[in-house]
N, C-alpha and C. Protein backbone atom coordinates (compact mmCIF):
# COMPACT_ATOMS: atom_id res chain seq x y z
N MET A 1 172.54 159.86 17.60
CA MET A 1 172.05 160.93 18.06
C MET A 1 171.39 161.75 19.36
N TYR A 2 171.36 162.75 19.13
CA TYR A 2 170.51 163.20 21.51
C TYR A 2 168.88 163.57 20.96
N GLY A 3 168.38 162.38 21.55
CA GLY A 3 167.78 162.25 21.86
C GLY A 3 166.52 163.27 23.80
N LEU A 4 165.54 163.43 23.62
CA LEU A 4 164.95 163.83 24.79
C LEU A 4 163.86 163.35 24.18
N THR A 5 162.66 162.72 25.50
CA THR A 5 161.51 162.67 25.47
C THR A 5 160.91 163.44 26.38
N VAL A 6 159.60 163.82 26.54
CA VAL A 6 158.87 164.80 27.55
C VAL A 6 157.62 163.91 27.81
N ARG A 7 156.98 162.78 28.31
CA ARG A 7 156.06 162.49 28.97
C ARG A 7 154.82 162.63 29.70
N TRP A 8 154.01 163.73 29.08
CA TRP A 8 152.13 163.78 30.38
C TRP A 8 151.75 162.69 30.42
N SER A 9 151.35 162.42 31.65
CA SER A 9 149.95 161.77 32.05
C SER A 9 148.78 161.80 31.59
N LEU A 10 148.06 161.40 30.65
CA LEU A 10 146.50 161.37 30.19
C LEU A 10 145.28 161.09 31.24
N THR A 11 145.90 159.88 32.10
CA THR A 11 144.57 159.04 32.59
C THR A 11 143.99 159.68 33.71
N ASP A 12 144.27 161.37 34.00
CA ASP A 12 143.21 161.85 34.94
C ASP A 12 143.19 163.30 34.06
N ALA A 13 143.66 163.72 32.61
CA ALA A 13 143.33 164.74 32.54
C ALA A 13 141.76 165.18 31.62
N PRO A 14 141.66 166.28 31.85
CA PRO A 14 140.37 166.38 31.76
C PRO A 14 139.21 165.71 30.30
N LYS A 15 137.98 166.02 29.97
CA LYS A 15 137.70 165.37 28.85
C LYS A 15 137.70 166.26 27.66
N GLY A 16 138.64 165.85 26.93
CA GLY A 16 139.02 167.11 25.47
C GLY A 16 140.24 166.88 25.42
N THR A 17 140.86 166.76 26.57
CA THR A 17 141.90 167.39 26.60
C THR A 17 142.70 166.77 25.64
N LEU A 18 143.00 165.37 24.24
CA LEU A 18 143.70 165.56 23.20
C LEU A 18 143.66 166.08 22.57
N LYS A 19 141.79 166.92 21.77
CA LYS A 19 141.48 167.58 21.04
C LYS A 19 142.05 169.39 21.41
N ALA A 20 142.34 169.47 22.59
CA ALA A 20 143.26 170.64 22.92
C ALA A 20 144.13 170.50 22.05
N LEU A 21 145.52 168.97 22.69
CA LEU A 21 146.34 169.20 22.11
C LEU A 21 146.73 169.19 20.79
N ARG A 22 146.08 168.54 20.17
CA ARG A 22 145.95 168.28 18.60
C ARG A 22 146.50 169.68 18.31
N ALA A 23 145.01 170.70 18.89
CA ALA A 23 145.22 172.48 18.27
C ALA A 23 146.26 172.87 18.88
N TYR A 24 146.95 173.21 20.24
CA TYR A 24 147.96 172.70 20.71
C TYR A 24 149.31 173.37 19.46
N VAL A 25 148.66 172.00 18.98
CA VAL A 25 150.73 170.91 18.28
C VAL A 25 150.47 172.04 16.93
N GLU A 26 149.16 172.08 16.34
CA GLU A 26 149.44 172.44 15.08
C GLU A 26 148.88 174.24 15.10
N GLU A 27 148.33 174.92 16.62
CA GLU A 27 148.09 176.31 16.40
C GLU A 27 149.95 177.15 16.87
N GLU A 28 150.13 176.46 17.45
CA GLU A 28 151.60 177.20 18.78
C GLU A 28 152.95 176.45 18.50
N SER A 29 152.55 175.26 18.99
CA SER A 29 153.97 174.60 19.30
C SER A 29 154.61 174.27 17.69
N TYR A 30 153.82 173.48 16.64
CA TYR A 30 155.11 173.76 15.90
C TYR A 30 155.80 174.97 15.25
N ALA A 31 154.79 175.87 15.18
CA ALA A 31 155.70 177.42 14.64
C ALA A 31 156.86 177.34 15.58
N LYS A 32 156.49 176.89 17.11
CA LYS A 32 157.58 177.32 18.22
C LYS A 32 158.59 176.77 17.94
N PHE A 33 158.96 175.24 17.47
CA PHE A 33 160.05 174.43 17.65
C PHE A 33 160.51 174.21 15.88
N ALA A 34 160.10 174.87 15.10
CA ALA A 34 160.72 174.86 13.75
C ALA A 34 161.90 176.35 13.90
N GLY A 35 161.32 176.84 14.82
CA GLY A 35 162.68 178.14 14.83
C GLY A 35 163.56 177.54 15.91
N LEU A 36 163.66 176.04 16.74
CA LEU A 36 164.42 176.48 18.05
C LEU A 36 165.91 176.09 17.07
N GLU A 37 166.35 176.66 17.47
CA GLU A 37 168.25 176.08 16.69
C GLU A 37 168.66 174.83 17.83
N GLY A 38 169.58 174.42 16.95
CA GLY A 38 170.43 172.99 17.85
C GLY A 38 168.99 171.56 17.66
N LEU A 39 167.63 171.40 17.35
CA LEU A 39 166.94 171.07 16.35
C LEU A 39 166.42 170.51 15.27
N ARG A 40 167.00 168.92 15.21
CA ARG A 40 166.46 168.31 13.69
C ARG A 40 165.35 168.53 13.51
N PHE A 41 164.77 167.82 14.86
CA PHE A 41 163.27 167.14 14.27
C PHE A 41 162.59 166.59 15.83
N LYS A 42 161.49 167.37 16.21
CA LYS A 42 160.20 166.73 16.77
C LYS A 42 158.94 166.65 16.61
N THR A 43 159.36 164.54 17.46
CA THR A 43 157.32 164.96 17.08
C THR A 43 156.77 165.11 18.76
N TRP A 44 155.46 165.06 17.93
CA TRP A 44 154.30 165.26 19.39
C TRP A 44 153.98 163.51 19.11
N ARG A 45 153.76 162.31 20.17
CA ARG A 45 152.74 161.50 19.93
C ARG A 45 152.26 161.14 20.78
N ALA A 46 150.84 160.38 20.90
CA ALA A 46 149.55 160.24 21.99
C ALA A 46 148.85 159.35 22.26
N HIS A 47 148.80 158.62 23.14
CA HIS A 47 147.78 157.08 23.38
C HIS A 47 146.82 157.98 24.17
N LYS A 48 145.49 157.34 23.69
CA LYS A 48 144.42 158.56 24.08
C LYS A 48 144.32 157.79 25.89
N GLY A 49 143.67 158.72 26.30
CA GLY A 49 143.88 158.19 27.79
C GLY A 49 144.75 158.04 28.44
N GLN A 50 146.10 157.44 27.61
CA GLN A 50 146.91 157.45 28.65
C GLN A 50 148.53 158.40 28.59
N TRP A 51 149.09 158.97 27.59
CA TRP A 51 150.09 159.99 27.86
C TRP A 51 150.00 160.94 26.14
N PHE A 52 150.99 161.63 26.59
CA PHE A 52 151.47 162.44 25.73
C PHE A 52 152.78 162.70 25.33
N GLU A 53 153.37 162.88 24.85
CA GLU A 53 154.76 162.99 24.61
C GLU A 53 155.74 163.90 23.31
N GLY A 54 156.55 164.57 23.65
CA GLY A 54 157.42 165.41 23.15
C GLY A 54 158.87 165.26 22.90
N SER A 55 158.84 164.10 22.00
CA SER A 55 159.62 163.84 21.41
C SER A 55 160.92 164.45 20.29
N TYR A 56 162.34 164.85 20.55
CA TYR A 56 163.15 165.81 20.31
C TYR A 56 164.83 165.00 19.87
N VAL A 57 165.88 165.19 18.68
CA VAL A 57 166.48 164.67 18.30
C VAL A 57 167.19 166.01 18.07
N PHE A 58 167.75 166.59 18.58
CA PHE A 58 169.43 167.47 18.77
C PHE A 58 170.65 167.38 17.97
N VAL A 59 171.04 168.59 17.82
CA VAL A 59 172.28 168.07 17.05
C VAL A 59 173.49 167.85 17.14
N SER A 60 173.44 167.81 18.86
CA SER A 60 174.75 167.96 19.46
C SER A 60 174.09 167.58 21.30
N ASP A 61 175.32 166.84 21.40
CA ASP A 61 174.30 166.65 23.38
C ASP A 61 174.17 168.30 24.46
N GLU A 62 174.91 169.52 23.69
CA GLU A 62 174.89 170.09 24.53
C GLU A 62 173.55 171.19 24.02
N ALA A 63 173.25 170.99 22.51
CA ALA A 63 171.80 171.19 22.35
C ALA A 63 170.62 170.78 23.44
N ARG A 64 170.58 169.59 23.14
CA ARG A 64 169.69 168.57 24.11
C ARG A 64 169.77 169.43 25.54
N GLU A 65 171.06 169.03 26.14
CA GLU A 65 171.37 169.50 27.58
C GLU A 65 170.75 170.87 27.88
N ALA A 66 170.77 171.72 26.78
CA ALA A 66 170.36 173.10 26.81
C ALA A 66 168.78 173.44 26.76
N PHE A 67 168.49 172.96 26.42
CA PHE A 67 167.33 173.00 25.60
C PHE A 67 166.33 171.58 26.80
N GLN A 68 167.32 170.85 27.83
CA GLN A 68 166.34 170.04 28.93
C GLN A 68 166.60 171.57 30.03
N THR A 69 167.71 171.25 30.47
CA THR A 69 167.95 172.13 31.38
C THR A 69 166.67 173.76 31.17
N SER A 70 167.01 174.09 30.34
CA SER A 70 165.54 174.89 30.12
C SER A 70 164.10 175.06 30.72
N PHE A 71 163.66 173.87 29.76
CA PHE A 71 162.57 173.18 30.26
C PHE A 71 162.26 172.56 31.42
N GLU A 72 163.09 172.19 31.71
CA GLU A 72 162.52 171.81 33.05
C GLU A 72 162.64 172.69 34.70
N ALA A 73 163.23 173.11 34.24
CA ALA A 73 163.03 175.24 35.24
C ALA A 73 161.11 175.74 34.53
N THR A 74 160.70 175.37 34.22
CA THR A 74 159.30 175.72 33.78
C THR A 74 158.57 174.81 32.70
N ALA A 75 159.25 173.86 33.26
CA ALA A 75 157.96 172.43 32.70
C ALA A 75 156.78 172.60 33.71
N ALA A 76 156.38 172.65 34.61
CA ALA A 76 155.16 172.85 35.70
C ALA A 76 154.55 173.75 35.04
N ASP A 77 154.72 174.53 33.69
CA ASP A 77 154.14 175.78 33.98
C ASP A 77 153.65 175.61 32.91
N SER A 78 154.33 174.71 31.92
CA SER A 78 154.72 175.20 30.74
C SER A 78 152.51 174.42 29.92
N LYS A 79 152.77 175.51 28.29
CA LYS A 79 151.10 175.09 27.96
C LYS A 79 151.05 173.46 28.07
N VAL A 80 151.26 172.56 27.95
CA VAL A 80 151.20 171.24 27.60
C VAL A 80 150.50 170.71 29.76
N SER A 81 151.16 170.91 30.09
CA SER A 81 151.06 171.05 31.60
C SER A 81 149.52 171.81 32.47
N LYS A 82 149.49 172.70 31.58
CA LYS A 82 148.71 173.54 31.50
C LYS A 82 146.77 172.80 31.02
N LEU A 83 147.37 172.49 30.42
CA LEU A 83 145.96 171.60 29.43
C LEU A 83 145.80 170.00 29.93
N VAL A 84 146.89 169.14 30.10
CA VAL A 84 146.91 168.13 31.23
C VAL A 84 146.69 168.33 32.55
N GLY A 85 146.69 169.33 33.44
CA GLY A 85 147.03 169.23 34.41
C GLY A 85 147.21 168.80 35.65
N SER A 86 148.50 168.52 34.79
CA SER A 86 149.59 168.22 35.41
C SER A 86 151.04 168.20 35.01
N PRO A 87 152.13 168.53 35.80
CA PRO A 87 153.30 167.78 34.57
C PRO A 87 153.81 166.79 34.29
N PRO A 88 154.86 167.25 33.99
CA PRO A 88 155.69 165.45 33.15
C PRO A 88 155.82 164.69 33.91
N ILE A 89 155.88 163.49 33.54
CA ILE A 89 156.12 162.39 34.74
C ILE A 89 157.56 161.73 34.13
N THR A 90 157.73 162.21 32.89
CA THR A 90 158.63 161.61 32.60
C THR A 90 159.83 163.02 31.91
N ILE A 91 160.64 163.52 31.72
CA ILE A 91 161.91 163.77 31.17
C ILE A 91 163.77 163.74 31.47
N GLU A 92 163.28 162.34 30.04
CA GLU A 92 164.70 161.52 30.27
C GLU A 92 164.78 161.79 28.66
N PRO A 93 166.75 162.19 28.89
CA PRO A 93 167.24 162.02 27.43
C PRO A 93 167.47 160.09 27.36
N CYS A 94 168.41 160.37 25.71
CA CYS A 94 168.53 159.09 24.82
C CYS A 94 169.21 158.87 23.70
N GLU A 95 169.39 157.80 23.50
CA GLU A 95 170.31 158.11 22.05
C GLU A 95 169.30 158.05 21.32
N ILE A 96 169.07 158.45 19.88
CA ILE A 96 168.46 157.83 18.81
C ILE A 96 169.45 156.90 18.08
N ILE A 97 168.93 155.86 17.96
CA ILE A 97 169.79 155.08 16.78
C ILE A 97 169.35 155.14 15.62
N GLY A 98 167.91 156.00 15.30
CA GLY A 98 168.27 155.78 14.08
C GLY A 98 166.97 156.42 13.20
N VAL A 99 166.69 157.04 11.65
CA VAL A 99 165.51 157.74 11.22
C VAL A 99 165.57 157.47 10.53
N VAL A 100 164.37 156.73 9.64
CA VAL A 100 164.44 156.89 8.58
C VAL A 100 163.48 157.30 7.66
N ARG A 101 162.72 157.70 6.45
CA ARG A 101 162.06 158.38 5.74
C ARG A 101 161.37 157.05 4.70
N GLY A 102 160.20 156.76 4.68
CA GLY A 102 159.97 155.83 4.13
C GLY A 102 159.31 156.21 2.98
N PRO A 103 159.38 155.61 1.69
CA PRO A 103 158.83 156.38 0.10
C PRO A 103 157.15 157.21 0.41
N SER A 104 156.91 156.60 1.47
CA SER A 104 155.27 157.69 1.47
C SER A 104 156.21 158.87 1.75
N GLY A 105 157.12 158.78 2.94
CA GLY A 105 156.93 160.52 3.01
C GLY A 105 156.70 160.69 4.35
N PHE A 106 156.42 162.08 4.43
CA PHE A 106 155.74 161.94 5.93
C PHE A 106 154.62 163.53 6.02
N ARG A 107 153.92 163.22 6.65
CA ARG A 107 152.71 164.37 7.09
C ARG A 107 153.13 165.32 8.13
N SER A 108 153.27 166.88 8.32
CA SER A 108 153.67 167.74 8.87
C SER A 108 152.41 167.46 10.75
N SER A 109 151.45 166.88 10.30
CA SER A 109 150.34 167.51 11.24
C SER A 109 149.13 166.47 10.83
N GLY A 110 148.97 165.93 11.50
CA GLY A 110 147.69 164.68 11.44
C GLY A 110 146.37 165.06 11.73
N ARG A 111 146.10 166.23 10.98
CA ARG A 111 145.28 166.89 11.25
C ARG A 111 143.81 166.25 10.25
N PHE A 112 144.16 165.75 9.48
CA PHE A 112 142.93 165.14 8.55
C PHE A 112 142.99 164.02 9.08
N GLU A 113 143.67 162.96 9.92
CA GLU A 113 143.43 161.91 10.00
C GLU A 113 142.38 161.54 11.12
N HIS A 114 141.78 162.93 11.36
CA HIS A 114 141.51 162.52 13.48
C HIS A 114 140.28 163.09 13.10
N GLY A 115 138.64 162.82 13.47
CA GLY A 115 137.44 163.57 13.70
C GLY A 115 137.71 164.34 14.38
N ALA A 116 136.32 164.65 14.33
CA ALA A 116 135.84 165.71 15.96
C ALA A 116 135.99 164.91 17.31
N GLU A 117 136.44 163.52 17.72
CA GLU A 117 136.67 162.65 18.74
C GLU A 117 137.63 163.30 19.78
N ASP A 118 137.74 162.48 20.44
CA ASP A 118 138.86 163.51 21.18
C ASP A 118 139.86 162.40 21.42
């Protein structure tokens, strides 16, 4: 499978950035990527005070490359870069070896698993 990792540093991000990123994913980004042709799935990951990451899996290397080329041209001005205050530190294609869905399934949003903290 054809993956792409995009990571931003949160080490110098303003207070409240992770909370703002959660809201952005739920209110804007989720719908945007739900309709992206050639995308199998995307996950948004974060480690508070460390990094925020988008992990993508595409149907083909061509779909991954087209998205990567387009994103790299505008990465510094992306909504996440504006929220974080800096461009991505990593934009890296990768191979996804496998994906499994466990018996508990998965949730499209972690909204109810986080409190009001950053």
